[in-house]
Amino acid sequence: MSFYLNNIMSDQMFDDLLKEKRILLVRFGYAAEKDCERLDRMLASINQMVSRYFAIAAYETRDVTELLRKKYNITEETRHILVFFTKGAPIYVSFCKRPSFQICEYIPGVEEMLSLLIMVHQGITHNKKIINVYGTYFENKKSVRKLEKQET
């Protein structure tokens, strides 16, 4: 159970969140794991800023019912993934590869998370079926500096 985000405890709570007009962002995984806690803290730090457009919640993998597991391909091995929903359906996101509605890419920090949320919101606003996220938003500053040094 996440100490940083609202926790989804039942199918009814999940269905209620899906019916909202805001975009739903659900973190599936195990809150006790280090990467999940990092994601939860990051999402909690921006939750108030984006609450007008996004509903953010955590759903523990062990609490997901069998029906939802099959529908959204959630397994016991699902450690920390993000899934965006709008109008009751998952949103496909592409990180310069085959699109998936399960986001398992490493997101380095709050700025990159905000960039992702902005791109998803813009994509939904423009009725995109697949939202393309370009890798430059997710390169950490050290790797950009290394590239600059290599060029000189």
PDB file of C-alpha atoms in Angstrom:
ATOM      1  CA  MET A   1       0.000   0.000   0.000  1.00  0.00           C
ATOM      2  CA  SER A   2       1.403   3.361  -1.018  1.00  0.00           C
ATOM      3  CA  PHE A   3       1.900   5.982   1.668  1.00  0.00           C
ATOM      4  CA  TYR A   4       2.192   8.741  -0.933  1.00  0.00           C
ATOM      5  CA  LEU A   5      -0.747   8.205  -3.310  1.00  0.00           C
ATOM      6  CA  ASN A   6      -4.418   7.369  -3.096  1.00  0.00           C
ATOM      7  CA  ASN A   7      -4.755   3.589  -3.087  1.00  0.00           C
ATOM      8  CA  ILE A   8      -7.300   1.706  -5.154  1.00  0.00           C
ATOM      9  CA  MET A   9      -8.729  -0.993  -2.917  1.00  0.00           C
ATOM     10  CA  SER A  10     -11.490  -2.501  -5.068  1.00  0.00           C
ATOM     11  CA  ASP A  11     -12.889  -2.832  -8.569  1.00  0.00           C
ATOM     12  CA  GLN A  12     -15.608  -0.345  -7.642  1.00  0.00           C
ATOM     13  CA  MET A  13     -13.043   2.327  -6.752  1.00  0.00           C
ATOM     14  CA  PHE A  14     -11.209   1.635 -10.016  1.00  0.00           C
ATOM     15  CA  ASP A  15     -14.453   1.889 -12.025  1.00  0.00           C
ATOM     16  CA  ASP A  16     -15.363   5.153 -10.289  1.00  0.00           C
ATOM     17  CA  LEU A  17     -11.979   6.643 -11.209  1.00  0.00           C
ATOM     18  CA  LEU A  18     -12.378   5.477 -14.812  1.00  0.00           C
ATOM     19  CA  LYS A  19     -15.679   7.368 -15.045  1.00  0.00           C
ATOM     20  CA  GLU A  20     -14.073  10.701 -14.122  1.00  0.00           C
ATOM     21  CA  LYS A  21     -13.522  13.302 -16.821  1.00  0.00           C
ATOM     22  CA  ARG A  22      -9.886  13.676 -15.794  1.00  0.00           C
ATOM     23  CA  ILE A  23      -7.156  11.466 -17.204  1.00  0.00           C
ATOM     24  CA  LEU A  24      -6.453   8.596 -14.832  1.00  0.00           C
ATOM     25  CA  LEU A  25      -2.854   7.588 -14.139  1.00  0.00           C
ATOM     26  CA  VAL A  26      -2.503   4.326 -12.224  1.00  0.00           C
ATOM     27  CA  ARG A  27       0.732   2.951 -10.862  1.00  0.00           C
ATOM     28  CA  PHE A  28       0.496  -0.845 -10.735  1.00  0.00           C
ATOM     29  CA  GLY A  29       3.118  -2.596  -8.635  1.00  0.00           C
ATOM     30  CA  TYR A  30       4.373  -3.249  -5.131  1.00  0.00           C
ATOM     31  CA  ALA A  31       4.755  -0.128  -2.980  1.00  0.00           C
ATOM     32  CA  ALA A  32       7.381  -1.797  -0.802  1.00  0.00           C
ATOM     33  CA  GLU A  33       9.833  -1.977  -3.708  1.00  0.00           C
ATOM     34  CA  LYS A  34      12.405   0.773  -4.104  1.00  0.00           C
ATOM     35  CA  ASP A  35      11.495   1.734  -7.711  1.00  0.00           C
ATOM     36  CA  CYS A  36       7.798   1.829  -6.876  1.00  0.00           C
ATOM     37  CA  GLU A  37       8.389   4.045  -3.860  1.00  0.00           C
ATOM     38  CA  ARG A  38      10.490   6.392  -6.016  1.00  0.00           C
ATOM     39  CA  LEU A  39       7.654   6.605  -8.571  1.00  0.00           C
ATOM     40  CA  ASP A  40       5.090   7.154  -5.804  1.00  0.00           C
ATOM     41  CA  ARG A  41       7.116  10.007  -4.299  1.00  0.00           C
ATOM     42  CA  MET A  42       7.589  11.590  -7.702  1.00  0.00           C
ATOM     43  CA  LEU A  43       3.874  11.353  -8.516  1.00  0.00           C
ATOM     44  CA  ALA A  44       2.894  12.649  -5.073  1.00  0.00           C
ATOM     45  CA  SER A  45       5.145  15.680  -5.492  1.00  0.00           C
ATOM     46  CA  ILE A  46       3.341  16.746  -8.681  1.00  0.00           C
ATOM     47  CA  ASN A  47      -0.138  15.488  -7.808  1.00  0.00           C
ATOM     48  CA  GLN A  48      -1.459  18.833  -6.596  1.00  0.00           C
ATOM     49  CA  MET A  49      -0.055  20.686  -9.630  1.00  0.00           C
ATOM     50  CA  VAL A  50      -1.783  18.402 -12.123  1.00  0.00           C
ATOM     51  CA  SER A  51      -4.913  17.432 -10.167  1.00  0.00           C
ATOM     52  CA  ARG A  52      -7.132  19.541 -12.419  1.00  0.00           C
ATOM     53  CA  TYR A  53      -6.289  17.310 -15.387  1.00  0.00           C
ATOM     54  CA  PHE A  54      -5.115  14.023 -13.842  1.00  0.00           C
ATOM     55  CA  ALA A  55      -6.344  11.646 -11.161  1.00  0.00           C
ATOM     56  CA  ILE A  56      -3.322   9.735  -9.855  1.00  0.00           C
ATOM     57  CA  ALA A  57      -3.647   6.519  -7.855  1.00  0.00           C
ATOM     58  CA  ALA A  58      -1.742   3.380  -6.886  1.00  0.00           C
ATOM     59  CA  TYR A  59      -3.057  -0.161  -7.316  1.00  0.00           C
ATOM     60  CA  GLU A  60      -1.111  -2.908  -5.587  1.00  0.00           C
ATOM     61  CA  THR A  61      -0.531  -5.866  -7.901  1.00  0.00           C
ATOM     62  CA  ARG A  62      -1.710  -8.343  -5.278  1.00  0.00           C
ATOM     63  CA  ASP A  63      -5.037  -6.461  -4.948  1.00  0.00           C
ATOM     64  CA  VAL A  64      -5.862  -6.500  -8.676  1.00  0.00           C
ATOM     65  CA  THR A  65      -8.723  -8.896  -9.407  1.00  0.00           C
ATOM     66  CA  GLU A  66      -8.430 -11.694 -11.950  1.00  0.00           C
ATOM     67  CA  LEU A  67     -10.734  -9.930 -14.427  1.00  0.00           C
ATOM     68  CA  LEU A  68      -8.597  -6.771 -14.414  1.00  0.00           C
ATOM     69  CA  ARG A  69      -5.403  -8.835 -14.546  1.00  0.00           C
ATOM     70  CA  LYS A  70      -6.534 -10.430 -17.792  1.00  0.00           C
ATOM     71  CA  LYS A  71      -7.925  -7.219 -19.253  1.00  0.00           C
ATOM     72  CA  TYR A  72      -4.788  -5.124 -18.602  1.00  0.00           C
ATOM     73  CA  ASN A  73      -2.173  -7.903 -18.654  1.00  0.00           C
ATOM     74  CA  ILE A  74      -1.157  -7.516 -15.001  1.00  0.00           C
ATOM     75  CA  THR A  75       0.857 -10.422 -13.580  1.00  0.00           C
ATOM     76  CA  GLU A  76       2.567 -11.131 -10.263  1.00  0.00           C
ATOM     77  CA  GLU A  77       5.800 -10.049 -11.963  1.00  0.00           C
ATOM     78  CA  THR A  78       4.356  -6.561 -12.552  1.00  0.00           C
ATOM     79  CA  ARG A  79       6.681  -4.564 -10.331  1.00  0.00           C
ATOM     80  CA  HIS A  80       6.130  -0.927 -11.304  1.00  0.00           C
ATOM     81  CA  ILE A  81       4.259   0.200 -14.385  1.00  0.00           C
ATOM     82  CA  LEU A  82       2.228   3.284 -15.189  1.00  0.00           C
ATOM     83  CA  VAL A  83      -0.994   3.128 -17.192  1.00  0.00           C
ATOM     84  CA  PHE A  84      -2.929   6.173 -18.419  1.00  0.00           C
ATOM     85  CA  PHE A  85      -6.696   5.888 -18.952  1.00  0.00           C
ATOM     86  CA  THR A  86      -9.197   8.178 -20.628  1.00  0.00           C
ATOM     87  CA  LYS A  87     -12.862   7.518 -21.353  1.00  0.00           C
ATOM     88  CA  GLY A  88     -12.519   4.144 -19.629  1.00  0.00           C
ATOM     89  CA  ALA A  89      -9.782   2.839 -21.942  1.00  0.00           C
ATOM     90  CA  PRO A  90      -6.005   2.615 -21.606  1.00  0.00           C
ATOM     91  CA  ILE A  91      -3.891   5.029 -23.642  1.00  0.00           C
ATOM     92  CA  TYR A  92      -1.113   3.690 -25.852  1.00  0.00           C
ATOM     93  CA  VAL A  93       2.225   5.446 -25.445  1.00  0.00           C
ATOM     94  CA  SER A  94       5.259   4.955 -27.671  1.00  0.00           C
ATOM     95  CA  PHE A  95       8.815   5.665 -26.533  1.00  0.00           C
ATOM     96  CA  CYS A  96      10.268   5.427 -30.063  1.00  0.00           C
ATOM     97  CA  LYS A  97       9.345   1.749 -30.201  1.00  0.00           C
ATOM     98  CA  ARG A  98       6.226  -0.407 -30.400  1.00  0.00           C
ATOM     99  CA  PRO A  99       3.419   1.354 -28.497  1.00  0.00           C
ATOM    100  CA  SER A 100       2.042  -0.148 -25.309  1.00  0.00           C
ATOM    101  CA  PHE A 101      -0.394   1.017 -22.679  1.00  0.00           C
ATOM    102  CA  GLN A 102       1.992  -0.199 -19.964  1.00  0.00           C
ATOM    103  CA  ILE A 103       4.775   2.289 -19.319  1.00  0.00           C
ATOM    104  CA  CYS A 104       7.745   0.579 -17.711  1.00  0.00           C
ATOM    105  CA  GLU A 105      10.498   2.949 -18.901  1.00  0.00           C
ATOM    106  CA  TYR A 106      12.737   4.522 -16.315  1.00  0.00           C
ATOM    107  CA  ILE A 107      11.665   8.109 -15.649  1.00  0.00           C
ATOM    108  CA  PRO A 108      14.644   9.931 -14.111  1.00  0.00           C
ATOM    109  CA  GLY A 109      12.932  12.777 -12.287  1.00  0.00           C
ATOM    110  CA  VAL A 110       9.999  15.091 -11.704  1.00  0.00           C
ATOM    111  CA  GLU A 111      10.741  17.242 -14.771  1.00  0.00           C
ATOM    112  CA  GLU A 112      10.613  14.205 -17.048  1.00  0.00           C
ATOM    113  CA  MET A 113       7.425  13.004 -15.375  1.00  0.00           C
ATOM    114  CA  LEU A 114       5.818  16.413 -15.956  1.00  0.00           C
ATOM    115  CA  SER A 115       6.950  16.286 -19.593  1.00  0.00           C
ATOM    116  CA  LEU A 116       5.313  12.880 -19.946  1.00  0.00           C
ATOM    117  CA  LEU A 117       2.059  14.125 -18.403  1.00  0.00           C
ATOM    118  CA  ILE A 118       2.037  17.177 -20.678  1.00  0.00           C
ATOM    119  CA  MET A 119       2.619  15.061 -23.787  1.00  0.00           C
ATOM    120  CA  VAL A 120      -0.111  12.612 -22.797  1.00  0.00           C
ATOM    121  CA  HIS A 121      -2.540  15.454 -22.077  1.00  0.00           C
ATOM    122  CA  GLN A 122      -1.772  17.130 -25.419  1.00  0.00           C
ATOM    123  CA  GLY A 123      -2.150  13.820 -27.243  1.00  0.00           C
ATOM    124  CA  ILE A 124      -5.538  13.159 -25.672  1.00  0.00           C
ATOM    125  CA  THR A 125      -6.661  16.737 -26.336  1.00  0.00           C
ATOM    126  CA  HIS A 126      -5.819  16.220 -30.018  1.00  0.00           C
ATOM    127  CA  ASN A 127      -7.573  12.798 -30.090  1.00  0.00           C
ATOM    128  CA  LYS A 128      -4.379  10.860 -30.814  1.00  0.00           C
ATOM    129  CA  LYS A 129      -4.703   7.072 -30.756  1.00  0.00           C
ATOM    130  CA  ILE A 130      -1.003   6.619 -29.970  1.00  0.00           C
ATOM    131  CA  ILE A 131       1.022   9.201 -28.077  1.00  0.00           C
ATOM    132  CA  ASN A 132       4.670   9.432 -29.109  1.00  0.00           C
ATOM    133  CA  VAL A 133       7.147  10.371 -26.403  1.00  0.00           C
ATOM    134  CA  TYR A 134      10.602  11.187 -27.644  1.00  0.00           C
ATOM    135  CA  GLY A 135      13.664   9.947 -25.789  1.00  0.00           C
ATOM    136  CA  THR A 136      15.306  13.338 -25.371  1.00  0.00           C
ATOM    137  CA  TYR A 137      12.809  14.157 -22.638  1.00  0.00           C
ATOM    138  CA  PHE A 138      14.008  11.158 -20.662  1.00  0.00           C
ATOM    139  CA  GLU A 139      17.764  11.481 -21.048  1.00  0.00           C
ATOM    140  CA  ASN A 140      19.248  12.558 -17.780  1.00  0.00           C
ATOM    141  CA  LYS A 141      21.370  15.676 -17.692  1.00  0.00           C
ATOM    142  CA  LYS A 142      24.622  13.744 -17.234  1.00  0.00           C
ATOM    143  CA  SER A 143      24.219  11.886 -20.520  1.00  0.00           C
ATOM    144  CA  VAL A 144      23.491  15.161 -22.352  1.00  0.00           C
ATOM    145  CA  ARG A 145      26.663  16.674 -20.888  1.00  0.00           C
ATOM    146  CA  LYS A 146      28.669  13.619 -21.969  1.00  0.00           C
ATOM    147  CA  LEU A 147      27.359  14.015 -25.514  1.00  0.00           C
ATOM    148  CA  GLU A 148      28.351  17.698 -25.521  1.00  0.00           C
ATOM    149  CA  LYS A 149      31.869  16.824 -24.323  1.00  0.00           C
ATOM    150  CA  GLN A 150      32.228  14.171 -27.030  1.00  0.00           C
ATOM    151  CA  GLU A 151      31.289  16.681 -29.735  1.00  0.00           C
ATOM    152  CA  THR A 152      34.018  19.149 -28.666  1.00  0.00           C
TER     153      THR A 152
END
